[in-house]
mmCIF file of C-alpha atoms in Angstrom:
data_model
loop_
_atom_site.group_PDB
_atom_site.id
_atom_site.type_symbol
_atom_site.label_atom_id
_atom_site.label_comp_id
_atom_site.label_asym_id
_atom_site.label_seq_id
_atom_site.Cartn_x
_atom_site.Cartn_y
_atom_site.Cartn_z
ATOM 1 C CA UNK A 1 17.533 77.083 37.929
ATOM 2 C CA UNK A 2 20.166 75.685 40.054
ATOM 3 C CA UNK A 3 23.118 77.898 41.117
ATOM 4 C CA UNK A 4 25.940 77.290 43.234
ATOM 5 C CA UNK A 5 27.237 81.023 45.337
ATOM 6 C CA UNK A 6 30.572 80.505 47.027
ATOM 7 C CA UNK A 7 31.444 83.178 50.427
ATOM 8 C CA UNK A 8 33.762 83.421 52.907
ATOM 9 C CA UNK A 9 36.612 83.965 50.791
ATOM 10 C CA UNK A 10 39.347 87.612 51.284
ATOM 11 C CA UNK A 11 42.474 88.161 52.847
ATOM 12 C CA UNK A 12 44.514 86.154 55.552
ATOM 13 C CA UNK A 13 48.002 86.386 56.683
ATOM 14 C CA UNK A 14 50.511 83.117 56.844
ATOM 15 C CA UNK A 15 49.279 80.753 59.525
ATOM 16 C CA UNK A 16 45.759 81.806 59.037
ATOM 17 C CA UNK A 17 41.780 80.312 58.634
ATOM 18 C CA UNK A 18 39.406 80.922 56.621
ATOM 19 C CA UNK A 19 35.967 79.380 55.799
ATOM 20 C CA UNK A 20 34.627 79.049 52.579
ATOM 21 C CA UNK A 21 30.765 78.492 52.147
ATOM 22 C CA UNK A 22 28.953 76.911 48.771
ATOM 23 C CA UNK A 23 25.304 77.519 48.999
ATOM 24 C CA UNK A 24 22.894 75.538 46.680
ATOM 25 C CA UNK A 25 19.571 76.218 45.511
ATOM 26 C CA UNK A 26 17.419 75.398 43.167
ATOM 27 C CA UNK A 27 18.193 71.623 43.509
ATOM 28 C CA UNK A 28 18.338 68.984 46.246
ATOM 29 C CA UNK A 29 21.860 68.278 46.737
ATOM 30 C CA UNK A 30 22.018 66.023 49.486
ATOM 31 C CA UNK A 31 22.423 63.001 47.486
ATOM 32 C CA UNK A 32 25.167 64.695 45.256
ATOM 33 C CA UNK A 33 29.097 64.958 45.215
ATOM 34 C CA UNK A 34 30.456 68.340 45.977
ATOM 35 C CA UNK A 35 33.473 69.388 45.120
ATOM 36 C CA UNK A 36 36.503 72.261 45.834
ATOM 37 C CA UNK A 37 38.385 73.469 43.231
ATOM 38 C CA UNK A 38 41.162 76.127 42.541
ATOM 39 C CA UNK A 39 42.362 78.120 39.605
ATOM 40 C CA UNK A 40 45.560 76.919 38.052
ATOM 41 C CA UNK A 41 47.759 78.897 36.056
ATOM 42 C CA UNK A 42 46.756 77.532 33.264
ATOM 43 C CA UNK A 43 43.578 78.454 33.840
ATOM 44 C CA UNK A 44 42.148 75.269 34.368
ATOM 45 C CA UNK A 45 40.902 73.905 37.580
ATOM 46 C CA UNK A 46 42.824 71.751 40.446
ATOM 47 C CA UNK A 47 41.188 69.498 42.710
ATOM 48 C CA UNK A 48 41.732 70.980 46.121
ATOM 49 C CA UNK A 49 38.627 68.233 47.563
ATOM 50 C CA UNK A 50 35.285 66.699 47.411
ATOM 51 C CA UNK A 51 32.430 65.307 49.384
ATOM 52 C CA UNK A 52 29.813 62.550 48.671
ATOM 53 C CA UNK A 53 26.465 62.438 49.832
ATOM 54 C CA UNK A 54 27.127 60.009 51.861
ATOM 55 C CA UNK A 55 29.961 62.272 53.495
ATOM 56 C CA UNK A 56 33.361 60.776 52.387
ATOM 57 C CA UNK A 57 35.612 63.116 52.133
ATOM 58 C CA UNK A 58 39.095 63.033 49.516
ATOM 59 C CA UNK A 59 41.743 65.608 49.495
ATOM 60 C CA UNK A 60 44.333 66.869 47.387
ATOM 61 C CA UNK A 61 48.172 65.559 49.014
ATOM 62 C CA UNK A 62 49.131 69.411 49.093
ATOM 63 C CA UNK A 63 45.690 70.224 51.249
ATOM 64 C CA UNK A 64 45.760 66.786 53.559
ATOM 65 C CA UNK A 65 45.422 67.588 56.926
ATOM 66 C CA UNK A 66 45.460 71.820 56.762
ATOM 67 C CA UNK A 67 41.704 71.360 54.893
ATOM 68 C CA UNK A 68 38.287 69.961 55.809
ATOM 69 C CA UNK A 69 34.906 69.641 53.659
ATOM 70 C CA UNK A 70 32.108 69.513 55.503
ATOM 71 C CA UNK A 71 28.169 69.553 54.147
ATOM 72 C CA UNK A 72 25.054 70.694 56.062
ATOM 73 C CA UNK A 73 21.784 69.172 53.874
ATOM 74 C CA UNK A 74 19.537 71.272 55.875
ATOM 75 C CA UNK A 75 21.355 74.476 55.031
ATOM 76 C CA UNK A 76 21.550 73.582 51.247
ATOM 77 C CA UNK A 77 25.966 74.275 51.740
ATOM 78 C CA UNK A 78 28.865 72.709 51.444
ATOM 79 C CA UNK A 79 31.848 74.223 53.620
ATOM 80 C CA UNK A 80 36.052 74.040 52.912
ATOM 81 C CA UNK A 81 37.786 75.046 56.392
ATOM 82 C CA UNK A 82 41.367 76.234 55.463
ATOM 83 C CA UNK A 83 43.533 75.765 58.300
ATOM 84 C CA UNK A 84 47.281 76.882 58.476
ATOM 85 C CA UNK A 85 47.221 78.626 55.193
ATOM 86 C CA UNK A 86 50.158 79.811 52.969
ATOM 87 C CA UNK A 87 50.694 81.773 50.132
ATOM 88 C CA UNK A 88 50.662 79.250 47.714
ATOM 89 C CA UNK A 89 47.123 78.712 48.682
ATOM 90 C CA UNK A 90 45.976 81.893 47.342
ATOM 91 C CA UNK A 91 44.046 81.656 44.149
ATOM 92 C CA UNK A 92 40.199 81.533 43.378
ATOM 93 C CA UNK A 93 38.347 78.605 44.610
ATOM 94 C CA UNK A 94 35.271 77.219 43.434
ATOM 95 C CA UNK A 95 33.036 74.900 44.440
ATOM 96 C CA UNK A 96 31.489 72.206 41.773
ATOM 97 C CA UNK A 97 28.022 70.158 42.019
ATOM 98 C CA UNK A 98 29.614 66.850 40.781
ATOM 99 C CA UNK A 99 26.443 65.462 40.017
ATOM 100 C CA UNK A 100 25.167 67.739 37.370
ATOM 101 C CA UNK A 101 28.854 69.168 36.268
ATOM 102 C CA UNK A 102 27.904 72.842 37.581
ATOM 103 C CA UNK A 103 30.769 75.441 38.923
ATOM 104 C CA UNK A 104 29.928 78.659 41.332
ATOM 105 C CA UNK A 105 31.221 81.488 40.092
ATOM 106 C CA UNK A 106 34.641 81.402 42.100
ATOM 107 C CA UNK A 107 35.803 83.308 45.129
ATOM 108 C CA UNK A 108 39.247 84.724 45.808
ATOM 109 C CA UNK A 109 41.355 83.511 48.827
ATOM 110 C CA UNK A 110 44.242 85.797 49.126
ATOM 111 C CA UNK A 111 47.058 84.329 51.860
ATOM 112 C CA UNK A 112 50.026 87.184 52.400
ATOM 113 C CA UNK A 113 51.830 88.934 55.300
#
């Protein structure tokens, strides 16, 4: 059974980091797009960024340059650094094996002073 856990995620104030953390198992995903999503108010999902296997990386305009994806095969995880973060950041993210169409269970980024 594959299954995708997101970490990292909790509070920050303006101006902050955090790292978020996508752990795979159950499947080799080194071959496979990996994408970051976040939870819009419509409840659907907007592209925040993504990853190939062969690591290109594409980002949202409103994340360009604040947000990096990263992948380490060997670890089985895909990463999102959040640089600079705001409060229109905060929402849940999830992360998204492209491949196969499967979503982690989200993870809640909260950005306030």
């Amino acid at each position: 059974q594959v299954q995708l856990v997101e970490s990292g995620g909790g509070f920050v104030q303006p101006g902050g980091s955090l790292r978020l953390s996508c752990l795979v198992s159950g499947r080799d995903f080194s071959e496979d797009t990996m994408g970051w999503y976040r939870r819009a108010p419509d409840d659907g999902r907007d592209f925040v960024a993504m990853i190939s296997g062969f690591g290109i990386t594409t980002y949202s305009d409103r994340v360009k340059g604040r947000f990096t994806t990263s992948r380490d095969n060997s670890k089985n995880t895909v990463f999102l650094q959040m640089n600079r973060l705001n409060p229109d950041d905060t929402g849940v993210y999830y992360c998204k094996n492209v491949a196969i169409g499967l979503w982690g269970q989200g993870i809640e980024v909260t950005v306030s002073s």
